[in-house]
PDB file of C-alpha atoms in Angstrom:
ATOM      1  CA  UNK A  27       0.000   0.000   0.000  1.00  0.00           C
ATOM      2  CA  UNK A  28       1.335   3.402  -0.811  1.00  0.00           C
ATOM      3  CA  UNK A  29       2.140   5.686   2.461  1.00  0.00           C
ATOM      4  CA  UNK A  30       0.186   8.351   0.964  1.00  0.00           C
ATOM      5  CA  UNK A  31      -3.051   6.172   0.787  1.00  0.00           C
ATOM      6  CA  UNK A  32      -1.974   4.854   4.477  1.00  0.00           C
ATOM      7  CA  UNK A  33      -2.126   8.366   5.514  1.00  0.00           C
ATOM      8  CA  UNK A  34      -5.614   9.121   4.062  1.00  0.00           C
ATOM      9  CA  UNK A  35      -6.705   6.065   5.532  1.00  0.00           C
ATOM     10  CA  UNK A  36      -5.156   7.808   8.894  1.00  0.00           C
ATOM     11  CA  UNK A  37      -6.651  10.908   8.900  1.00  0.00           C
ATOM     12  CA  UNK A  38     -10.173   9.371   7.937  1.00  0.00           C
ATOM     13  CA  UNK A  39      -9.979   6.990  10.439  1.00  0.00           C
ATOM     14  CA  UNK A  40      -8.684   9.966  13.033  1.00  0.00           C
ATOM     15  CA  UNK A  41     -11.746  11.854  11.752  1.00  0.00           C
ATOM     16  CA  UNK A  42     -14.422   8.867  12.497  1.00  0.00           C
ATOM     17  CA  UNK A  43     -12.866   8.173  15.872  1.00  0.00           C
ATOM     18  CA  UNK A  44     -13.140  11.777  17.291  1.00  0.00           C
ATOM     19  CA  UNK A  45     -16.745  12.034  16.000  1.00  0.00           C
ATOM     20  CA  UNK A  46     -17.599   8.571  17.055  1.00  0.00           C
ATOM     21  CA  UNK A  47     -16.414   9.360  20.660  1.00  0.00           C
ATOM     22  CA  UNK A  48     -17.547  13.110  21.208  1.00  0.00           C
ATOM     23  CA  UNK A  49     -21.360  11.379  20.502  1.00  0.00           C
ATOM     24  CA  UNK A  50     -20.713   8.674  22.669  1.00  0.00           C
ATOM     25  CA  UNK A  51     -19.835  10.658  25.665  1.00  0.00           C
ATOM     26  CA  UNK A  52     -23.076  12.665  25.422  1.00  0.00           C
ATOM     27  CA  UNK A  53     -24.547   9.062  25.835  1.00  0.00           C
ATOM     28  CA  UNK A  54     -23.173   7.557  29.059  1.00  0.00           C
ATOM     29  CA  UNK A  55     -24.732   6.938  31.984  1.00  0.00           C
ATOM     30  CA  UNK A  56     -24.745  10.141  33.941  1.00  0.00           C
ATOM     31  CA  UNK A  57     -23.228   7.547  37.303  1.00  0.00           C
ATOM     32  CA  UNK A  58     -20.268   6.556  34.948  1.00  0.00           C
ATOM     33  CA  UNK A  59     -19.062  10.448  35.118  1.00  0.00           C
ATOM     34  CA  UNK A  60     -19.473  10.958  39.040  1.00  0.00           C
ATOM     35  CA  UNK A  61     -17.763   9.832  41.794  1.00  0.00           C
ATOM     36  CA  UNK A  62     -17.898   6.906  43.426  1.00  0.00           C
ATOM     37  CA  UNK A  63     -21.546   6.638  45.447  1.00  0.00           C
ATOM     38  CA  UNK A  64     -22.808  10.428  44.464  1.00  0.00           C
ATOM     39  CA  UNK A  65     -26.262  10.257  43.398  1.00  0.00           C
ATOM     40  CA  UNK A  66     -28.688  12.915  42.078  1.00  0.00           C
ATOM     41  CA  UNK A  67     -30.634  13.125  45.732  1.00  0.00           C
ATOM     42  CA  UNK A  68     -26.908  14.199  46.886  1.00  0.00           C
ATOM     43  CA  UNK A  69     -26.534  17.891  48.296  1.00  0.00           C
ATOM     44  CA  UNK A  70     -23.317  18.697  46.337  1.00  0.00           C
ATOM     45  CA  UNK A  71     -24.820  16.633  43.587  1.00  0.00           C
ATOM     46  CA  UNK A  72     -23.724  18.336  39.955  1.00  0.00           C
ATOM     47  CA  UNK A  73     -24.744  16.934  36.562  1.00  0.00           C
ATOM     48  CA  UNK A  74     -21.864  15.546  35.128  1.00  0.00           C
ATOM     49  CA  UNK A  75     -19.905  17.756  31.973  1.00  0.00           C
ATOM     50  CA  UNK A  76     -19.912  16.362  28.532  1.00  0.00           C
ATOM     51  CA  UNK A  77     -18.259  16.883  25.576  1.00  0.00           C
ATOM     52  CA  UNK A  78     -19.395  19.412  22.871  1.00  0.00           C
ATOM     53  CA  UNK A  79     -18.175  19.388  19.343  1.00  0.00           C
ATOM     54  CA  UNK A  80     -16.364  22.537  19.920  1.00  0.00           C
ATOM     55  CA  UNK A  81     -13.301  22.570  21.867  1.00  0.00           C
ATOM     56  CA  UNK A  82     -13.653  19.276  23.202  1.00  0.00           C
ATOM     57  CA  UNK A  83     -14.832  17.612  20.026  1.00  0.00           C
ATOM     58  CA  UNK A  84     -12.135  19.243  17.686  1.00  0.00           C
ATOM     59  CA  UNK A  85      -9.619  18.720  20.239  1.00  0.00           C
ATOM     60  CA  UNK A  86     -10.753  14.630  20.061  1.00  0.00           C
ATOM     61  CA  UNK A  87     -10.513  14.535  16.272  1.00  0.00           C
ATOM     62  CA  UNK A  88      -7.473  16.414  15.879  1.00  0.00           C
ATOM     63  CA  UNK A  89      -5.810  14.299  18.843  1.00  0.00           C
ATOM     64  CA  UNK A  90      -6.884  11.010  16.835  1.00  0.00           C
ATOM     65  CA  UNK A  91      -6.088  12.068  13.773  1.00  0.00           C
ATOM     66  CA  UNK A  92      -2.314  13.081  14.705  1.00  0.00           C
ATOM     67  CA  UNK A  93      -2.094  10.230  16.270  1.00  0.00           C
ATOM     68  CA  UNK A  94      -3.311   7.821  13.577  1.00  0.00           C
ATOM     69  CA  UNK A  95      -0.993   9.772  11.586  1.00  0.00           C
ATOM     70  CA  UNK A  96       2.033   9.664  13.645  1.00  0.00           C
ATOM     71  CA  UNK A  97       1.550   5.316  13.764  1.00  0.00           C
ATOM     72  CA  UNK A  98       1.872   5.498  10.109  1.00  0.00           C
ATOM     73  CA  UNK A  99       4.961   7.415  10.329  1.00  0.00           C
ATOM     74  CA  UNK A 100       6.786   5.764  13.023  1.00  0.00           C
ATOM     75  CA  UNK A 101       5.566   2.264  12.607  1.00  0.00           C
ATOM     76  CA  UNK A 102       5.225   1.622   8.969  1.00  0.00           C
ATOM     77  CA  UNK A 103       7.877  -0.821   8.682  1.00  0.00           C
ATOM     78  CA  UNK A 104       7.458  -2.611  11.998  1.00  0.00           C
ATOM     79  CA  UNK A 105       3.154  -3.143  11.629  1.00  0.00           C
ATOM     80  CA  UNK A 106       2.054  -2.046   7.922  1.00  0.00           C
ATOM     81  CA  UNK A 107       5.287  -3.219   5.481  1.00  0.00           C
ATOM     82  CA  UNK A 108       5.356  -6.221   7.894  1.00  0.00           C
ATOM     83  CA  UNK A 109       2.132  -6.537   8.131  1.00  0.00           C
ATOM     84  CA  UNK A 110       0.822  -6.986  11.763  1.00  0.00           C
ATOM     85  CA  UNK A 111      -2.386  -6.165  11.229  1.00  0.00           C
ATOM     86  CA  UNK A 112      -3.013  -6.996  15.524  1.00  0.00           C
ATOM     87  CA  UNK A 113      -1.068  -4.396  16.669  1.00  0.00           C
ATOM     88  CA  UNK A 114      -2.312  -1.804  14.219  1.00  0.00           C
ATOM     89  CA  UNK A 115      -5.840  -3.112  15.806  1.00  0.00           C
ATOM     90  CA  UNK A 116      -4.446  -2.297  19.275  1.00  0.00           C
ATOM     91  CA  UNK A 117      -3.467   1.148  18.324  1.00  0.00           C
ATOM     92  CA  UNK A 118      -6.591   1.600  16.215  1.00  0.00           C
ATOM     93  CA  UNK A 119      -8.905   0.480  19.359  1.00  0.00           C
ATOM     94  CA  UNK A 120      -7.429   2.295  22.631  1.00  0.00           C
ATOM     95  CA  UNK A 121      -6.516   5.569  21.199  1.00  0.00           C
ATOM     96  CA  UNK A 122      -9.864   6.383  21.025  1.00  0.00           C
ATOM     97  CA  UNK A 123     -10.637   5.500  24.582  1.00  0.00           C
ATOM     98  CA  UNK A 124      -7.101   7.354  25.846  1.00  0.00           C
ATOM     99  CA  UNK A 125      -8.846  10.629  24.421  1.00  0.00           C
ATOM    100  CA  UNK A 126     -11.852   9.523  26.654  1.00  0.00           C
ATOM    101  CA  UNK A 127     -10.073   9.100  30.110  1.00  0.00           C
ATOM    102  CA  UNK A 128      -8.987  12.581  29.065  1.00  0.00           C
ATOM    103  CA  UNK A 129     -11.887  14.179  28.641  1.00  0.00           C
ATOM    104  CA  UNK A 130     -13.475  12.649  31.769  1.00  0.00           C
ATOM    105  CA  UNK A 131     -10.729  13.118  34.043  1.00  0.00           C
ATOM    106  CA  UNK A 132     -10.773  16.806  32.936  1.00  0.00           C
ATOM    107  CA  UNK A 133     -14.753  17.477  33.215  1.00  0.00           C
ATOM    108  CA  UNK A 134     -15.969  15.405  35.842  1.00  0.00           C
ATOM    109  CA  UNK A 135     -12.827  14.092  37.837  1.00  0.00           C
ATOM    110  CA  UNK A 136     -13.551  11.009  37.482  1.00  0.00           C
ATOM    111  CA  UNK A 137     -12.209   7.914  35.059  1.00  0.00           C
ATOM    112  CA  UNK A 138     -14.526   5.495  34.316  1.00  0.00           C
ATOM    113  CA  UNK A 139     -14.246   1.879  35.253  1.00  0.00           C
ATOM    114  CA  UNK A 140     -15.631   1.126  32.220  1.00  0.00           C
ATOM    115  CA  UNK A 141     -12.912   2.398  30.276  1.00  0.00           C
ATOM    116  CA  UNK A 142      -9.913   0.999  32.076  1.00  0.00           C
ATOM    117  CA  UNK A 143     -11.522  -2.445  31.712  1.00  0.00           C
ATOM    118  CA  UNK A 144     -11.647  -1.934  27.825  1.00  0.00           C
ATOM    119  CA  UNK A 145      -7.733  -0.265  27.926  1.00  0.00           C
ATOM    120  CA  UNK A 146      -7.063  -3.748  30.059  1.00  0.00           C
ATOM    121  CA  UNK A 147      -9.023  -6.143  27.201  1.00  0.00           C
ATOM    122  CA  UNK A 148      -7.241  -3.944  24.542  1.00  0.00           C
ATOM    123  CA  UNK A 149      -3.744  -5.169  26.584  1.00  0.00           C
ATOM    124  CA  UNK A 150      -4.610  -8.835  26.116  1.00  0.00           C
ATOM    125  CA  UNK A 151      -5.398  -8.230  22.952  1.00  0.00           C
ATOM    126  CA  UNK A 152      -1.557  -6.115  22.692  1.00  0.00           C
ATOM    127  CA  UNK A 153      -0.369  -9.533  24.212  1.00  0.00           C
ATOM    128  CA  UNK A 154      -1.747 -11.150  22.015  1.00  0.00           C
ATOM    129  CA  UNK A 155      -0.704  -9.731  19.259  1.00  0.00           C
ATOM    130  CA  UNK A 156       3.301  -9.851  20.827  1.00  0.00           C
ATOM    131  CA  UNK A 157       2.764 -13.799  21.309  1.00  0.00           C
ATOM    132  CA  UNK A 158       0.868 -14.324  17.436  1.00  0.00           C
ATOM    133  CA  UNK A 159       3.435 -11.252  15.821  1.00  0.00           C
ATOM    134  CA  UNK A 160       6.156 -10.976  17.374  1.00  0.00           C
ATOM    135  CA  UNK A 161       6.824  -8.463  19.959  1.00  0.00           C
ATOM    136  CA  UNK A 162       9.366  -5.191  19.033  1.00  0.00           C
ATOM    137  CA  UNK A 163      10.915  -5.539  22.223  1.00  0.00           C
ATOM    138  CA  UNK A 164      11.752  -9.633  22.160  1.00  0.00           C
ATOM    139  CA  UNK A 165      13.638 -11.153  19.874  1.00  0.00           C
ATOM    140  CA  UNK A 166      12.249 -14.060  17.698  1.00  0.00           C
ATOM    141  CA  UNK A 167      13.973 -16.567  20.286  1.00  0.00           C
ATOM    142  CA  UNK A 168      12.359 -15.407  23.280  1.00  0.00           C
ATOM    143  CA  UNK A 169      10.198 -17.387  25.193  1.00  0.00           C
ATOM    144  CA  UNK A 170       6.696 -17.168  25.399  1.00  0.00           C
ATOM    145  CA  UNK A 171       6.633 -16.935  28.643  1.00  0.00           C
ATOM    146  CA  UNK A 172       8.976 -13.936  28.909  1.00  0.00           C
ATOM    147  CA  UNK A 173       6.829 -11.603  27.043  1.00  0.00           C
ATOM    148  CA  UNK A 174       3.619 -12.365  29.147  1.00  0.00           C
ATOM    149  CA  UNK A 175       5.751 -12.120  31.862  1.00  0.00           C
ATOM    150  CA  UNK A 176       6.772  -8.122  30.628  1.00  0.00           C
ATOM    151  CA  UNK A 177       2.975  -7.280  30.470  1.00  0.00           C
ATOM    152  CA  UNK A 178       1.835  -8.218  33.503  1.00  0.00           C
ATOM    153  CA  UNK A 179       5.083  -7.178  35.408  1.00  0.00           C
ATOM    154  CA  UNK A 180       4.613  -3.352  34.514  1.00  0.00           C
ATOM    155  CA  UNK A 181       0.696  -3.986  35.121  1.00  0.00           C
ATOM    156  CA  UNK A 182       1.356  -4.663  38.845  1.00  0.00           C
ATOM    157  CA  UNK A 183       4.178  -2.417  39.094  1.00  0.00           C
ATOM    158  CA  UNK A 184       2.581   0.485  37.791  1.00  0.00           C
ATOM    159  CA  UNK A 185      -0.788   0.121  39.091  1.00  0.00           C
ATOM    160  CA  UNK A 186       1.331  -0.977  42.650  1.00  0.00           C
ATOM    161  CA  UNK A 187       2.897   2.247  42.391  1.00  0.00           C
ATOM    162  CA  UNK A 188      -0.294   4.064  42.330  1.00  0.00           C
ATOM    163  CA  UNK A 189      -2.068   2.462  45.229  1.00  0.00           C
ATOM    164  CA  UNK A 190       1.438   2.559  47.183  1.00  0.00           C
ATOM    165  CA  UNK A 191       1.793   6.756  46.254  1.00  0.00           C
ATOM    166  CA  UNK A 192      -2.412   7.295  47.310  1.00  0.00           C
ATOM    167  CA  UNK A 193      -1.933   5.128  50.533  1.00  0.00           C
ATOM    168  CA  UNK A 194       0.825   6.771  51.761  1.00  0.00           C
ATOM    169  CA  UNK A 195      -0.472  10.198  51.015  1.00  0.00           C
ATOM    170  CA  UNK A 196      -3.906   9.527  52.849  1.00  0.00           C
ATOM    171  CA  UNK A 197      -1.920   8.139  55.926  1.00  0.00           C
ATOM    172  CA  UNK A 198       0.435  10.909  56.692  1.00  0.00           C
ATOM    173  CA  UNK A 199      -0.632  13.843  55.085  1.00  0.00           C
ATOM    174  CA  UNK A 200      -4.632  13.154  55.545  1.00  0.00           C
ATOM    175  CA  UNK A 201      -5.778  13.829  51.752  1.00  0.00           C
ATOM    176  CA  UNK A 202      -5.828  11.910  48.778  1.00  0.00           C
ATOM    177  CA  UNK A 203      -2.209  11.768  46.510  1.00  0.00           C
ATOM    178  CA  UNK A 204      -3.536   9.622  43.741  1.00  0.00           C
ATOM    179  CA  UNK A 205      -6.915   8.233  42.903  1.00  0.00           C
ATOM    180  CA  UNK A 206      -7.925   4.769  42.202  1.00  0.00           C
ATOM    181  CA  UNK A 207      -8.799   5.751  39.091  1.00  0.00           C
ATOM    182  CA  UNK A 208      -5.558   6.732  38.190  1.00  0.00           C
ATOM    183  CA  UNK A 209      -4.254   2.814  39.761  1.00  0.00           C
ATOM    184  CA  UNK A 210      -6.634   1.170  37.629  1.00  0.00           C
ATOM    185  CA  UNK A 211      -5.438   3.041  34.631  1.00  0.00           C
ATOM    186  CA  UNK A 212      -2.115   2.502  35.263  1.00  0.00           C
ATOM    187  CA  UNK A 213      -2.877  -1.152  35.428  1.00  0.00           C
ATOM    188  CA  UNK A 214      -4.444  -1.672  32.610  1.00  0.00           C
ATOM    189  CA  UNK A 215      -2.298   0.401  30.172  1.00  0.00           C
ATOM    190  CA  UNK A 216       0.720  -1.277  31.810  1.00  0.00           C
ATOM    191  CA  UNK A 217      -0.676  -4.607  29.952  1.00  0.00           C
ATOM    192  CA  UNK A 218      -0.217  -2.401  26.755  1.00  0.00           C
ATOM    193  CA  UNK A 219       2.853  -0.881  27.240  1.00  0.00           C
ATOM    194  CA  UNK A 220       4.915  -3.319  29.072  1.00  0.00           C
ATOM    195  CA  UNK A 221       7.914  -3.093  31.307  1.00  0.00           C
ATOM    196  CA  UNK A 222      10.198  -1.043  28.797  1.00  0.00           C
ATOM    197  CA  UNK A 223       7.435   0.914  27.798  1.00  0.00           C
ATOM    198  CA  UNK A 224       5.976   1.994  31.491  1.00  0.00           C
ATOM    199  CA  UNK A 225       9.465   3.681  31.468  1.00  0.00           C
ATOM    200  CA  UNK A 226       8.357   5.915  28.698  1.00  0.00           C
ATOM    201  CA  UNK A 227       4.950   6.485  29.799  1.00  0.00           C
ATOM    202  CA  UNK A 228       5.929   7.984  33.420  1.00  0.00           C
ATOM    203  CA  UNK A 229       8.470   9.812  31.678  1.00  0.00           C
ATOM    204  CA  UNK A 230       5.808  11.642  29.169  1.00  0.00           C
ATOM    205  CA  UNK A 231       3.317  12.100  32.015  1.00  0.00           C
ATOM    206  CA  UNK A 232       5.351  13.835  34.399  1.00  0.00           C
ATOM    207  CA  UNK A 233       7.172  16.098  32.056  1.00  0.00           C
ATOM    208  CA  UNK A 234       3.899  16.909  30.582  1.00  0.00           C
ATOM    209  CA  UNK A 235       2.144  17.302  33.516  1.00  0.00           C
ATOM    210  CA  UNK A 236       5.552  19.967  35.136  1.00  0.00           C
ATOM    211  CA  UNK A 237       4.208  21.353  31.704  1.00  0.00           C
ATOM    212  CA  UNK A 238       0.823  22.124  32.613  1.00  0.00           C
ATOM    213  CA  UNK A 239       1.654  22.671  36.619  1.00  0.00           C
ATOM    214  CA  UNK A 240       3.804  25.689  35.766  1.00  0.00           C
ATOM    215  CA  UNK A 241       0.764  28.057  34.710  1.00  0.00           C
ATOM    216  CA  UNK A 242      -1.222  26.330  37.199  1.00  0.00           C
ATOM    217  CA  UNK A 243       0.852  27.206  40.471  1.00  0.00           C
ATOM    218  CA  UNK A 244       1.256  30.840  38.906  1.00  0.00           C
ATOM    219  CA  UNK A 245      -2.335  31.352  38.841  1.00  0.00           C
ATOM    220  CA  UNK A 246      -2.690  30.283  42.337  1.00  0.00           C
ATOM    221  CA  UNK A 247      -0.391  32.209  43.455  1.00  0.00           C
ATOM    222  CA  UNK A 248      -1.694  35.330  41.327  1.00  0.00           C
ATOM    223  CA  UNK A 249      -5.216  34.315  43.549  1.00  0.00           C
ATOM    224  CA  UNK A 250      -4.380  33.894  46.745  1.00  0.00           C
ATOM    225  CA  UNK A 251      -2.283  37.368  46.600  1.00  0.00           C
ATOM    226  CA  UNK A 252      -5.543  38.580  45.152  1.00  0.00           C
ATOM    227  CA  UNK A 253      -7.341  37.278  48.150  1.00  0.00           C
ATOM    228  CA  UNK A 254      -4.960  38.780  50.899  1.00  0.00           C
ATOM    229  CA  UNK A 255      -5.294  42.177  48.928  1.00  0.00           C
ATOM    230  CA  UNK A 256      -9.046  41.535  49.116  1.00  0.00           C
ATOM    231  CA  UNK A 257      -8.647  40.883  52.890  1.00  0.00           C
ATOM    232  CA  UNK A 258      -6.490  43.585  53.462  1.00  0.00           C
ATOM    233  CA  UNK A 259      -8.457  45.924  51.824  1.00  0.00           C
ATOM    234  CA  UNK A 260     -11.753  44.838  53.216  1.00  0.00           C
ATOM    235  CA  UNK A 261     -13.559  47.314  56.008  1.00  0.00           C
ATOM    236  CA  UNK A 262     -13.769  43.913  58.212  1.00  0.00           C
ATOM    237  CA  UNK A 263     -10.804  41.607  57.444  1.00  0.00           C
ATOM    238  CA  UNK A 264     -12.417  38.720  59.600  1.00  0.00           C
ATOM    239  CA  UNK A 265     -15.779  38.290  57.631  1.00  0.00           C
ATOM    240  CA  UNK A 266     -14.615  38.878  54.318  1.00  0.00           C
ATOM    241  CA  UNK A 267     -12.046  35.907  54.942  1.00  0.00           C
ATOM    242  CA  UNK A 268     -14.658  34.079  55.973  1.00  0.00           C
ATOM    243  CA  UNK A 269     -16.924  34.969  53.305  1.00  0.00           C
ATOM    244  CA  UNK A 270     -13.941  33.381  50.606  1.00  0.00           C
ATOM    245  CA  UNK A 271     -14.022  30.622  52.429  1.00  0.00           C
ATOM    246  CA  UNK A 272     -17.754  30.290  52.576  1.00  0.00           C
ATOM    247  CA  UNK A 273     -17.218  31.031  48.429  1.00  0.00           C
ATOM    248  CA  UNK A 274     -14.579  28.318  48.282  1.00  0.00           C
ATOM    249  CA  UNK A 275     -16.540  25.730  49.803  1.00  0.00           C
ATOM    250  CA  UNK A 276     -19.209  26.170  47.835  1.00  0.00           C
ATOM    251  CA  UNK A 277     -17.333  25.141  44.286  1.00  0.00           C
ATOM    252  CA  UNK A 278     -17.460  21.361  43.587  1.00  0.00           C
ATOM    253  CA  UNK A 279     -14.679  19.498  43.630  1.00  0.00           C
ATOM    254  CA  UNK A 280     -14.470  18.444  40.300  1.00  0.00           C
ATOM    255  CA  UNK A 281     -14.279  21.998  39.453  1.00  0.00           C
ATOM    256  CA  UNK A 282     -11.530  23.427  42.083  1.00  0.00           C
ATOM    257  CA  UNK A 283      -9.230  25.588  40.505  1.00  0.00           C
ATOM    258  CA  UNK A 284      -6.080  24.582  41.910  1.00  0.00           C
ATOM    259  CA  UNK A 285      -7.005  20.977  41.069  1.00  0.00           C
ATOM    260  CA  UNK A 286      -4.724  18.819  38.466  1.00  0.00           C
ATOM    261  CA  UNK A 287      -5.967  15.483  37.250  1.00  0.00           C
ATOM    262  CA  UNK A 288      -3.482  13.399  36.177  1.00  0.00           C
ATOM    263  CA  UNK A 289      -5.067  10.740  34.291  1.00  0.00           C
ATOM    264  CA  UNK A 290      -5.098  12.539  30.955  1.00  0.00           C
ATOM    265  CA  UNK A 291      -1.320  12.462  31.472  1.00  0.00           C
ATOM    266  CA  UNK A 292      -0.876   8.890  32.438  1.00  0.00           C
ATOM    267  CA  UNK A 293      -3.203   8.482  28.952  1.00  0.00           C
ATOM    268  CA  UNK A 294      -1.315  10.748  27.270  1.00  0.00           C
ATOM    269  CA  UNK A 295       2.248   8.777  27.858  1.00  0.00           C
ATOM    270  CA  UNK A 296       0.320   5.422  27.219  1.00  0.00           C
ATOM    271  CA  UNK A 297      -0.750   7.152  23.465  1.00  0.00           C
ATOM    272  CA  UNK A 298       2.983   8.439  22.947  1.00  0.00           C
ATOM    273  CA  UNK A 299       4.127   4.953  23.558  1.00  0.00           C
ATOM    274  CA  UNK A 300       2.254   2.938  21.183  1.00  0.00           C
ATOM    275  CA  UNK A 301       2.158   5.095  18.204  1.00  0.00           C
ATOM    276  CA  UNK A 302       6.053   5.215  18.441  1.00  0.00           C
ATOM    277  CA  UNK A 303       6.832   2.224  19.936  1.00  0.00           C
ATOM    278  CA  UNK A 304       9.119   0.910  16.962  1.00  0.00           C
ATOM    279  CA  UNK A 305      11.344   4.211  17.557  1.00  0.00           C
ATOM    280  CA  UNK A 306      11.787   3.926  21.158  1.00  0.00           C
ATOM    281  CA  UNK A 307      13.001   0.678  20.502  1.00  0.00           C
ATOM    282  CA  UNK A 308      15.456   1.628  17.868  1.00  0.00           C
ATOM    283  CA  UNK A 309      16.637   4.623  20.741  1.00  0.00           C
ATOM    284  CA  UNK A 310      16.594   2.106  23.678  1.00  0.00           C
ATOM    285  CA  UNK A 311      17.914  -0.847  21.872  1.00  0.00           C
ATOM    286  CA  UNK A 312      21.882  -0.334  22.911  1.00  0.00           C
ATOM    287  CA  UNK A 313      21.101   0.533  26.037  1.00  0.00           C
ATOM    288  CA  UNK A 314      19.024  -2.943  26.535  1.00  0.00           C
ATOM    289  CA  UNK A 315      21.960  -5.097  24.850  1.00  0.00           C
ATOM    290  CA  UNK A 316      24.557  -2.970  27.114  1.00  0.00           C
ATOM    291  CA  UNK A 317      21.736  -3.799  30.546  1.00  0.00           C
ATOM    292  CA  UNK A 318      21.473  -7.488  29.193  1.00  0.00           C
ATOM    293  CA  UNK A 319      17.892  -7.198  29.304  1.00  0.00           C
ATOM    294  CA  UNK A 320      17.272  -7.744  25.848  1.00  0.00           C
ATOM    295  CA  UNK A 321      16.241 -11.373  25.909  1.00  0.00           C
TER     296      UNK A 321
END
């Protein structure tokens, strides 16, 4: 197939996703977007956000559509010359449903169940493809064993990591670190990515996420100064401290301005990975040889 037809077939296919998904999150069940036990009868009960086709719908096509376009690119020899249609079925299937765990994490602060258990079925389906294929990472001569082994290694370990980081957090410091959300997530795209590439996903999601914090941590501290002005300036300093407190208490969580999900990074380094998995293996490969991990 010629690579310019393989990148029409991209973008269309980019295209279709985005649209496909920006409907289908106007059509889940309200409970799959809050938190865990919050019903409707709740007093800080707030109908969950969806997407609309503008930004959140552009931003999904255009995210699928680079990233269609970016597997053609950087894995045309290893899944389309070669021909492993699986993985390209992987790719074609999560992507999707990373943009998803985005959006949700974003709107409502929450990531589905639902869509970690399809990420996990999508990382059987990745092993799979590794055993049926071959896997990038393995040579020919590797056991079979070995590369089930990598999947479900960097599942535990990552998802570990999680529960390990939100544990610790809610025993000595009294508030949540990291959400089970984010430790399901982590476990199931850990069946995707592997041991070797769980390395590159945290990498992407915490550089990305310092990214994003920078502004973030400048705009609180352009609003509390604000506030102490406010306070300073007020006729009765007490009451109008308590009256931003009363004001901060009253804005839902999922909507706190100093709040950072980091799912959509975690997704966002699990995306990364896959769609340029054949050239972090061409980058990584001395290295391996040099570690003797490359079995």
């Amino acid at each position: 197939m010629n690579i310019v037809h393989c990148f029409i077939i991209a973008v269309v296919a980019g295209i279709a996703a985005g649209a496909l998904i920006t409907w289908l999150f106007g059509k889940f069940p309200d409970k799959w977007l809050q938190d865990y036990g919050v019903t409707p009868q709740d007093p800080d009960y707030r109908p969950s956000k969806r997407m609309r086709p503008f930004p959140e719908g552009l931003i999904a096509v255009l995210f699928c559509v680079i990233c269609y376009c970016v597997t053609v690119y950087f894995c045309r020899d290893e899944y389309i010359y070669a021909f492993r249609p699986l993985h390209l079925l992987v790719i074609f299937l999560v992507i999707p449903v990373l943009m998803l765990v985005m959006m949700a994490d974003k709107l409502n602060r929450i990531i589905p169940d639902q869509f970690s258990i399809y990420i996990a079925a999508c990382g059987v389906l990745s092993v799979v493809a590794d055993l049926v294929e071959g896997a990038v990472w393995f040579s020919p001569d590797a056991k079979w064993w070995v590369i089930i082994l990598n999947k479900v290694i960097a599942s535990v370990v990552g998802g570990g990591v999680i529960w390990l980081i939100g544990f610790l957090s809610i025993t000595f410091l009294g508030r949540e670190g990291m959400g089970m959300g984010d430790m399901r997530l982590l476990f199931a795209t850990g069946l995707i990515t592997g041991c070797y590439g769980l390395v590159v996903l945290v990498y992407v999601s915490i550089f990305s996420a310092v990214i994003f914090a920078i502004p973030l941590l400048i705009r609180k501290r352009k609003r509390i100064a604000a506030e102490k002005k406010r306070i300073a300036e007020a006729e009765d300093p007490r009451a109008e401290k308590l009256l931003i407190q009363r004001e901060k208490a009253k804005i839902h969580f999922a909507e706190d301005p100093d709040y950072m999900a980091f799912g959509p990074f975690l997704a966002l380094g699990c995306a990364v990975f896959i769609i340029m998995e054949p050239f972090f293996f061409q980058k990584m490969f001395q290295t391996l040889m040099l570690l003797g991990v490359y079995f």
